[in-house]
PDB file of C-alpha atoms in Angstrom:
ATOM      1  CA  MET A   1       0.000   0.000   0.000  1.00  0.00           C
ATOM      2  CA  ILE A   2       1.217   3.489  -0.848  1.00  0.00           C
ATOM      3  CA  GLN A   3       2.079   5.305   2.383  1.00  0.00           C
ATOM      4  CA  ASN A   4       4.116   8.284   1.160  1.00  0.00           C
ATOM      5  CA  LYS A   5       5.433   9.999  -1.963  1.00  0.00           C
ATOM      6  CA  THR A   6       8.453   7.676  -2.169  1.00  0.00           C
ATOM      7  CA  ASP A   7       6.087   4.700  -2.292  1.00  0.00           C
ATOM      8  CA  TYR A   8       3.971   6.448  -4.913  1.00  0.00           C
ATOM      9  CA  LEU A   9       6.936   7.035  -7.218  1.00  0.00           C
ATOM     10  CA  TYR A  10       8.125   3.465  -6.655  1.00  0.00           C
ATOM     11  CA  TYR A  11       4.714   2.049  -7.605  1.00  0.00           C
ATOM     12  CA  LEU A  12       4.622   4.179 -10.763  1.00  0.00           C
ATOM     13  CA  GLU A  13       8.066   2.961 -11.824  1.00  0.00           C
ATOM     14  CA  ALA A  14       7.334  -0.675 -10.949  1.00  0.00           C
ATOM     15  CA  ASP A  15       4.133  -0.559 -13.013  1.00  0.00           C
ATOM     16  CA  ARG A  16       5.933   1.081 -15.943  1.00  0.00           C
ATOM     17  CA  ILE A  17       8.520  -1.715 -16.027  1.00  0.00           C
ATOM     18  CA  ALA A  18       5.834  -4.386 -15.656  1.00  0.00           C
ATOM     19  CA  LEU A  19       3.945  -2.934 -18.614  1.00  0.00           C
ATOM     20  CA  GLY A  20       7.112  -3.050 -20.716  1.00  0.00           C
ATOM     21  CA  GLU A  21       7.172   0.705 -21.331  1.00  0.00           C
ATOM     22  CA  THR A  22      10.506   2.292 -22.183  1.00  0.00           C
ATOM     23  CA  ARG A  23       9.334   5.916 -22.106  1.00  0.00           C
ATOM     24  CA  LYS A  24       8.921   7.825 -18.846  1.00  0.00           C
ATOM     25  CA  ASN A  25       5.356   8.944 -19.606  1.00  0.00           C
ATOM     26  CA  PRO A  26       2.488   7.842 -21.864  1.00  0.00           C
ATOM     27  CA  HIS A  27       1.769   9.782 -25.046  1.00  0.00           C
ATOM     28  CA  PHE A  28      -0.401  12.841 -24.450  1.00  0.00           C
ATOM     29  CA  ILE A  29      -2.880  11.681 -27.089  1.00  0.00           C
ATOM     30  CA  SER A  30      -3.498   7.956 -26.707  1.00  0.00           C
ATOM     31  CA  ILE A  31      -4.053   5.973 -29.886  1.00  0.00           C
ATOM     32  CA  TRP A  32      -2.526   2.744 -28.580  1.00  0.00           C
ATOM     33  CA  GLU A  33      -4.047   0.278 -26.155  1.00  0.00           C
ATOM     34  CA  ALA A  34      -0.824   0.210 -24.130  1.00  0.00           C
ATOM     35  CA  ASP A  35      -1.024   3.971 -23.508  1.00  0.00           C
ATOM     36  CA  ILE A  36      -4.643   3.768 -22.352  1.00  0.00           C
ATOM     37  CA  ILE A  37      -3.802   0.976 -19.904  1.00  0.00           C
ATOM     38  CA  TRP A  38      -0.730   2.837 -18.667  1.00  0.00           C
ATOM     39  CA  LYS A  39      -2.738   6.029 -18.098  1.00  0.00           C
ATOM     40  CA  PHE A  40      -5.389   4.032 -16.244  1.00  0.00           C
ATOM     41  CA  GLN A  41      -2.805   2.484 -13.923  1.00  0.00           C
ATOM     42  CA  ARG A  42      -1.131   5.843 -13.278  1.00  0.00           C
ATOM     43  CA  LEU A  43      -4.517   7.363 -12.426  1.00  0.00           C
ATOM     44  CA  LEU A  44      -5.258   4.463 -10.074  1.00  0.00           C
ATOM     45  CA  ARG A  45      -1.918   4.959  -8.293  1.00  0.00           C
ATOM     46  CA  LYS A  46      -2.481   8.713  -8.014  1.00  0.00           C
ATOM     47  CA  ALA A  47      -5.898   8.104  -6.455  1.00  0.00           C
ATOM     48  CA  GLU A  48      -4.334   5.638  -3.997  1.00  0.00           C
ATOM     49  CA  TYR A  49      -1.645   8.148  -3.038  1.00  0.00           C
ATOM     50  CA  LEU A  50      -4.126  10.968  -2.492  1.00  0.00           C
ATOM     51  CA  HIS A  51      -6.548   8.739  -0.598  1.00  0.00           C
ATOM     52  CA  ASN A  52      -3.863   7.336   1.710  1.00  0.00           C
ATOM     53  CA  CYS A  53      -1.616  10.359   2.211  1.00  0.00           C
ATOM     54  CA  LYS A  54      -3.351  13.628   1.273  1.00  0.00           C
ATOM     55  CA  SER A  55      -6.809  13.602   2.793  1.00  0.00           C
ATOM     56  CA  SER A  56      -7.205  17.202   3.976  1.00  0.00           C
ATOM     57  CA  GLY A  57      -7.353  20.769   2.673  1.00  0.00           C
ATOM     58  CA  ILE A  58      -7.009  21.430  -1.036  1.00  0.00           C
ATOM     59  CA  TYR A  59      -5.873  17.833  -1.582  1.00  0.00           C
ATOM     60  CA  LYS A  60      -9.329  16.619  -0.553  1.00  0.00           C
ATOM     61  CA  ILE A  61     -10.841  18.533  -3.476  1.00  0.00           C
ATOM     62  CA  TYR A  62      -8.103  17.338  -5.829  1.00  0.00           C
ATOM     63  CA  TYR A  63      -8.682  13.745  -4.705  1.00  0.00           C
ATOM     64  CA  LYS A  64     -12.385  14.042  -5.563  1.00  0.00           C
ATOM     65  CA  TRP A  65     -11.418  15.225  -9.053  1.00  0.00           C
ATOM     66  CA  VAL A  66      -8.977  12.335  -9.520  1.00  0.00           C
ATOM     67  CA  GLN A  67     -11.570   9.914  -8.136  1.00  0.00           C
ATOM     68  CA  TYR A  68     -14.084  11.188 -10.700  1.00  0.00           C
ATOM     69  CA  ARG A  69     -11.556  10.786 -13.539  1.00  0.00           C
ATOM     70  CA  LEU A  70     -10.778   7.241 -12.373  1.00  0.00           C
ATOM     71  CA  PHE A  71     -14.493   6.416 -12.261  1.00  0.00           C
ATOM     72  CA  ARG A  72     -14.900   7.665 -15.846  1.00  0.00           C
ATOM     73  CA  ALA A  73     -11.874   5.621 -16.945  1.00  0.00           C
ATOM     74  CA  GLN A  74     -13.353   2.523 -15.287  1.00  0.00           C
ATOM     75  CA  ILE A  75     -16.610   2.993 -17.170  1.00  0.00           C
ATOM     76  CA  LYS A  76     -14.808   3.456 -20.499  1.00  0.00           C
ATOM     77  CA  THR A  77     -12.459   0.494 -20.127  1.00  0.00           C
ATOM     78  CA  GLY A  78     -14.623  -1.865 -18.068  1.00  0.00           C
ATOM     79  CA  MET A  79     -11.728  -2.300 -15.622  1.00  0.00           C
ATOM     80  CA  ASN A  80     -13.225  -2.053 -12.135  1.00  0.00           C
ATOM     81  CA  ILE A  81     -10.171  -2.077  -9.865  1.00  0.00           C
ATOM     82  CA  PRO A  82     -10.636  -0.513  -6.399  1.00  0.00           C
ATOM     83  CA  LEU A  83      -7.935   1.363  -4.505  1.00  0.00           C
ATOM     84  CA  ASN A  84      -5.218  -0.396  -2.487  1.00  0.00           C
ATOM     85  CA  VAL A  85      -5.799  -3.903  -3.864  1.00  0.00           C
ATOM     86  CA  PHE A  86      -2.732  -4.501  -6.061  1.00  0.00           C
ATOM     87  CA  GLY A  87       0.891  -4.295  -4.984  1.00  0.00           C
ATOM     88  CA  PRO A  88       3.615  -2.684  -7.116  1.00  0.00           C
ATOM     89  CA  GLY A  89       4.411  -4.072 -10.549  1.00  0.00           C
ATOM     90  CA  MET A  90       0.824  -4.601 -11.681  1.00  0.00           C
ATOM     91  CA  SER A  91       0.483  -5.294 -15.400  1.00  0.00           C
ATOM     92  CA  ILE A  92      -2.901  -5.246 -17.134  1.00  0.00           C
ATOM     93  CA  ALA A  93      -2.535  -7.214 -20.366  1.00  0.00           C
ATOM     94  CA  HIS A  94      -5.430  -5.760 -22.418  1.00  0.00           C
ATOM     95  CA  ILE A  95      -8.403  -3.448 -22.118  1.00  0.00           C
ATOM     96  CA  GLY A  96     -11.499  -5.366 -21.136  1.00  0.00           C
ATOM     97  CA  PRO A  97     -13.792  -6.244 -18.258  1.00  0.00           C
ATOM     98  CA  ILE A  98     -12.006  -6.822 -14.952  1.00  0.00           C
ATOM     99  CA  VAL A  99     -14.025  -6.971 -11.719  1.00  0.00           C
ATOM    100  CA  ILE A 100     -12.170  -6.937  -8.403  1.00  0.00           C
ATOM    101  CA  ASN A 101     -13.704  -6.830  -4.938  1.00  0.00           C
ATOM    102  CA  GLY A 102     -12.320  -3.966  -2.858  1.00  0.00           C
ATOM    103  CA  PHE A 103     -11.381  -6.292   0.011  1.00  0.00           C
ATOM    104  CA  ALA A 104      -9.161  -8.504  -2.149  1.00  0.00           C
ATOM    105  CA  ARG A 105      -5.410  -8.243  -1.629  1.00  0.00           C
ATOM    106  CA  VAL A 106      -2.942  -8.991  -4.412  1.00  0.00           C
ATOM    107  CA  GLY A 107       0.848  -9.011  -4.026  1.00  0.00           C
ATOM    108  CA  LYS A 108       3.553  -7.561  -6.246  1.00  0.00           C
ATOM    109  CA  ASN A 109       4.125  -8.257  -9.947  1.00  0.00           C
ATOM    110  CA  CYS A 110       0.638  -9.487 -10.802  1.00  0.00           C
ATOM    111  CA  ARG A 111      -0.193  -9.958 -14.495  1.00  0.00           C
ATOM    112  CA  ILE A 112      -3.946  -9.709 -15.065  1.00  0.00           C
ATOM    113  CA  HIS A 113      -5.971 -10.389 -18.211  1.00  0.00           C
ATOM    114  CA  PRO A 114      -9.501  -9.307 -19.227  1.00  0.00           C
ATOM    115  CA  PHE A 115     -12.639 -11.004 -17.924  1.00  0.00           C
ATOM    116  CA  THR A 116     -10.922 -11.774 -14.617  1.00  0.00           C
ATOM    117  CA  THR A 117     -13.094 -11.684 -11.499  1.00  0.00           C
ATOM    118  CA  ILE A 118     -12.008 -11.738  -7.853  1.00  0.00           C
ATOM    119  CA  GLY A 119     -15.133 -11.775  -5.709  1.00  0.00           C
ATOM    120  CA  ILE A 120     -16.919 -12.992  -2.583  1.00  0.00           C
ATOM    121  CA  ASP A 121     -18.770 -16.306  -2.469  1.00  0.00           C
ATOM    122  CA  GLY A 122     -21.970 -14.933  -0.928  1.00  0.00           C
ATOM    123  CA  ARG A 123     -21.720 -17.118   2.183  1.00  0.00           C
ATOM    124  CA  SER A 124     -18.623 -16.068   4.085  1.00  0.00           C
ATOM    125  CA  GLY A 125     -18.531 -12.554   2.627  1.00  0.00           C
ATOM    126  CA  LYS A 126     -14.754 -12.915   2.362  1.00  0.00           C
ATOM    127  CA  VAL A 127     -12.486 -12.622  -0.648  1.00  0.00           C
ATOM    128  CA  ALA A 128      -9.156 -13.920  -1.970  1.00  0.00           C
ATOM    129  CA  LYS A 129      -5.654 -13.083  -0.787  1.00  0.00           C
ATOM    130  CA  ILE A 130      -3.184 -13.502  -3.625  1.00  0.00           C
ATOM    131  CA  GLY A 131       0.591 -13.743  -3.325  1.00  0.00           C
ATOM    132  CA  ASP A 132       3.436 -12.291  -5.381  1.00  0.00           C
ATOM    133  CA  ASN A 133       4.222 -12.979  -9.052  1.00  0.00           C
ATOM    134  CA  VAL A 134       0.787 -14.451  -9.779  1.00  0.00           C
ATOM    135  CA  TYR A 135      -0.478 -14.708 -13.380  1.00  0.00           C
ATOM    136  CA  LEU A 136      -4.241 -14.353 -13.836  1.00  0.00           C
ATOM    137  CA  SER A 137      -5.167 -15.612 -17.300  1.00  0.00           C
ATOM    138  CA  ASN A 138      -8.103 -14.554 -19.451  1.00  0.00           C
ATOM    139  CA  GLY A 139     -11.515 -15.188 -17.915  1.00  0.00           C
ATOM    140  CA  CYS A 140     -10.392 -16.728 -14.637  1.00  0.00           C
ATOM    141  CA  LYS A 141     -12.565 -16.436 -11.535  1.00  0.00           C
ATOM    142  CA  LEU A 142     -11.320 -16.484  -7.934  1.00  0.00           C
ATOM    143  CA  ILE A 143     -14.238 -16.736  -5.566  1.00  0.00           C
ATOM    144  CA  GLY A 144     -14.443 -16.647  -1.783  1.00  0.00           C
ATOM    145  CA  ASP A 145     -12.093 -16.892   1.176  1.00  0.00           C
ATOM    146  CA  ILE A 146      -9.075 -18.463  -0.532  1.00  0.00           C
ATOM    147  CA  GLU A 147      -5.325 -17.919  -0.569  1.00  0.00           C
ATOM    148  CA  ILE A 148      -3.136 -18.175  -3.658  1.00  0.00           C
ATOM    149  CA  SER A 149       0.601 -18.771  -3.137  1.00  0.00           C
ATOM    150  CA  ASP A 150       3.470 -16.985  -4.873  1.00  0.00           C
ATOM    151  CA  GLY A 151       4.188 -17.721  -8.523  1.00  0.00           C
ATOM    152  CA  VAL A 152       0.874 -19.439  -9.214  1.00  0.00           C
ATOM    153  CA  VAL A 153      -0.673 -19.328 -12.690  1.00  0.00           C
ATOM    154  CA  ILE A 154      -4.466 -19.377 -12.913  1.00  0.00           C
ATOM    155  CA  GLY A 155      -5.374 -20.800 -16.324  1.00  0.00           C
ATOM    156  CA  ALA A 156      -7.812 -19.261 -18.800  1.00  0.00           C
ATOM    157  CA  GLY A 157     -11.421 -19.768 -17.754  1.00  0.00           C
ATOM    158  CA  ALA A 158     -10.502 -21.463 -14.469  1.00  0.00           C
ATOM    159  CA  VAL A 159     -12.860 -21.136 -11.509  1.00  0.00           C
ATOM    160  CA  VAL A 160     -10.883 -21.216  -8.267  1.00  0.00           C
ATOM    161  CA  THR A 161     -12.897 -21.811  -5.085  1.00  0.00           C
ATOM    162  CA  LYS A 162     -10.194 -23.475  -2.965  1.00  0.00           C
ATOM    163  CA  SER A 163      -6.796 -22.220  -1.807  1.00  0.00           C
ATOM    164  CA  VAL A 164      -3.662 -23.046  -3.806  1.00  0.00           C
ATOM    165  CA  SER A 165      -0.899 -23.547  -1.242  1.00  0.00           C
ATOM    166  CA  GLU A 166       1.814 -24.866  -3.593  1.00  0.00           C
ATOM    167  CA  GLU A 167       4.088 -22.186  -5.046  1.00  0.00           C
ATOM    168  CA  ASN A 168       4.593 -22.048  -8.843  1.00  0.00           C
ATOM    169  CA  ALA A 169       1.584 -24.290  -9.446  1.00  0.00           C
ATOM    170  CA  VAL A 170      -0.516 -23.985 -12.596  1.00  0.00           C
ATOM    171  CA  VAL A 171      -4.226 -24.498 -12.007  1.00  0.00           C
ATOM    172  CA  GLY A 172      -6.994 -24.868 -14.543  1.00  0.00           C
ATOM    173  CA  GLY A 173     -10.498 -26.186 -15.090  1.00  0.00           C
ATOM    174  CA  VAL A 174     -13.892 -25.863 -13.438  1.00  0.00           C
ATOM    175  CA  PRO A 175     -13.507 -26.302 -10.540  1.00  0.00           C
ATOM    176  CA  ALA A 176      -9.792 -25.534 -10.789  1.00  0.00           C
ATOM    177  CA  LYS A 177      -7.162 -28.094  -9.865  1.00  0.00           C
ATOM    178  CA  ILE A 178      -3.383 -28.231 -10.169  1.00  0.00           C
ATOM    179  CA  ILE A 179      -2.290 -29.392 -13.615  1.00  0.00           C
ATOM    180  CA  SER A 180       1.477 -28.699 -13.454  1.00  0.00           C
ATOM    181  CA  TYR A 181       4.251 -26.909 -11.583  1.00  0.00           C
ATOM    182  CA  SER A 182       5.806 -24.958 -14.461  1.00  0.00           C
ATOM    183  CA  GLY A 183       5.283 -21.597 -12.716  1.00  0.00           C
ATOM    184  CA  ASN A 184       4.721 -18.074 -13.952  1.00  0.00           C
ATOM    185  CA  PRO A 185       5.764 -17.496 -17.591  1.00  0.00           C
ATOM    186  CA  PHE A 186       5.959 -13.704 -17.197  1.00  0.00           C
ATOM    187  CA  PRO A 187       9.522 -12.526 -18.015  1.00  0.00           C
ATOM    188  CA  ILE A 188      11.822 -11.743 -15.067  1.00  0.00           C
ATOM    189  CA  GLU A 189      12.798  -8.417 -16.675  1.00  0.00           C
ATOM    190  CA  ARG A 190       9.142  -7.303 -16.513  1.00  0.00           C
ATOM    191  CA  ARG A 191       8.732  -7.916 -12.785  1.00  0.00           C
ATOM    192  CA  GLY A 192       8.834  -4.242 -11.958  1.00  0.00           C
ATOM    193  CA  ALA A 193       8.552  -4.434  -8.175  1.00  0.00           C
ATOM    194  CA  ASP A 194      11.835  -6.367  -8.056  1.00  0.00           C
ATOM    195  CA  ILE A 195      13.621  -4.001 -10.445  1.00  0.00           C
ATOM    196  CA  ALA A 196      12.382  -0.494  -9.579  1.00  0.00           C
ATOM    197  CA  LYS A 197      14.335   1.427  -6.949  1.00  0.00           C
ATOM    198  CA  ARG A 198      12.696   3.071  -3.959  1.00  0.00           C
TER     199      ARG A 198
END
């Protein structure tokens, strides 16, 4: 969670590396999907910083403006990602529907694809806790009070309702089960939280 300006800058840099961007800032006029995603993530991090660290005076008004811009971006992209859920080094693969419960917690260097859902199960009212370096493939669903270990890959279309305690496991199917231990395929040089400097 972003606790100060140093954290904020670190998160921005970690996300930039994770997205594979070589420039320092997105293009002013976005005509590429990568720029739109990058701007969305930067706006999310700014909202987190203002919410966590600058909650009074003129910053309160500025936060409301940033919150409104983030809400509009969520409507346009379909990416519903609440504040303070993802650790540094988040990488959204493509624009498309993503629905995340605000009580979920996801570690560093998460790669997330469209049509992913992390939600409650309706009985316990609790939601997933996800470790570091986890790869969430297209259309996967993580439902309920579960824990996902570091380096796990959730396969496309998988529905995960039970914890995955083995690191570097690959799970798939409905309901999901472990199918291999090949680990996260995301390149080491794109794991921004491990590369960016505080």
